[in-house]
Amino acid sequence: MPIERETIIERPARETVVVDGGGGGNPFGIIGGIIAAVVAVLLIIWLVNGGISSNGDAVNVDLPSVSVSP
């Protein structure tokens, strides 16, 4: 009767690495996000109010008279 051998190979458990950003987030990223949101809201308001096209309306600009002397 033949003798059977059994070989058991144990593999190490897989490791899961979790990298944390340091908690709290990057303050520059938060400030940049707030500024970007404000600029986006202002741009939307500007576009809703006419944007670049003024529908043929005249724009009057009063410039001060400037004299330059050497």
Short mmCIF file of C-alpha atoms in Angstrom, two decimals:
data_model
loop_
_atom_site.label_atom_id
_atom_site.label_comp_id
_atom_site.label_asym_id
_atom_site.label_seq_id
_atom_site.Cartn_x
_atom_site.Cartn_y
_atom_site.Cartn_z
CA MET A 1 0.00 0.00 0.00
CA PRO A 2 1.56 3.35 -1.06
CA ILE A 3 2.10 6.12 1.50
CA GLU A 4 0.57 9.46 0.56
CA ARG A 5 2.13 12.66 1.70
CA GLU A 6 0.19 15.84 2.28
CA THR A 7 1.94 19.17 2.05
CA ILE A 8 0.33 22.14 3.73
CA ILE A 9 1.46 25.59 2.62
CA GLU A 10 0.32 28.44 4.79
CA ARG A 11 0.15 31.78 3.09
CA PRO A 12 0.55 34.94 5.15
CA ALA A 13 -2.59 37.01 5.59
CA ARG A 14 -2.92 39.92 3.22
CA GLU A 15 -2.25 43.28 4.74
CA THR A 16 -4.58 46.22 4.24
CA VAL A 17 -2.88 49.57 4.54
CA VAL A 18 -5.09 52.55 5.34
CA VAL A 19 -3.51 55.95 4.85
CA ASP A 20 -5.07 58.80 6.78
CA GLY A 21 -4.57 62.37 5.57
CA GLY A 22 -3.79 63.58 9.08
CA GLY A 23 -7.33 64.41 10.09
CA GLY A 24 -9.16 67.68 9.63
CA GLY A 25 -8.27 68.09 5.98
CA ASN A 26 -5.89 70.55 4.44
CA PRO A 27 -6.75 74.12 5.48
CA PHE A 28 -5.52 75.50 2.15
CA GLY A 29 -7.85 73.12 0.33
CA ILE A 30 -10.80 74.22 2.45
CA ILE A 31 -10.04 77.92 1.89
CA GLY A 32 -9.57 77.31 -1.83
CA GLY A 33 -12.89 75.49 -2.00
CA ILE A 34 -14.69 78.36 -0.28
CA ILE A 35 -13.12 80.91 -2.65
CA ALA A 36 -14.01 78.77 -5.67
CA ALA A 37 -17.63 78.50 -4.47
CA VAL A 38 -17.92 82.27 -3.99
CA VAL A 39 -16.44 82.94 -7.44
CA ALA A 40 -18.83 80.40 -8.99
CA VAL A 41 -21.86 82.04 -7.34
CA LEU A 42 -20.75 85.51 -8.49
CA LEU A 43 -20.21 84.20 -12.02
CA ILE A 44 -23.67 82.64 -12.11
CA ILE A 45 -25.27 85.86 -10.84
CA TRP A 46 -23.34 87.86 -13.47
CA LEU A 47 -24.44 85.51 -16.26
CA VAL A 48 -28.07 85.60 -15.14
CA ASN A 49 -28.06 89.41 -15.11
CA GLY A 50 -26.88 89.69 -18.71
CA GLY A 51 -23.26 88.62 -18.70
CA ILE A 52 -21.27 89.95 -21.64
CA SER A 53 -24.21 90.85 -23.85
CA SER A 54 -26.16 93.92 -22.79
CA ASN A 55 -29.00 93.41 -25.33
CA GLY A 56 -28.18 96.67 -27.09
CA ASP A 57 -28.37 98.85 -24.00
CA ALA A 58 -25.99 101.77 -23.85
CA VAL A 59 -23.40 101.86 -21.11
CA ASN A 60 -22.39 105.32 -19.94
CA VAL A 61 -19.09 105.70 -18.18
CA ASP A 62 -18.07 109.05 -16.69
CA LEU A 63 -14.31 109.27 -16.70
CA PRO A 64 -12.54 112.02 -14.80
CA SER A 65 -10.45 114.42 -16.82
CA VAL A 66 -6.77 113.77 -16.20
CA SER A 67 -3.96 116.17 -17.06
CA VAL A 68 -0.33 115.09 -17.06
CA SER A 69 2.38 117.69 -16.63
CA PRO A 70 6.10 116.90 -16.98
#
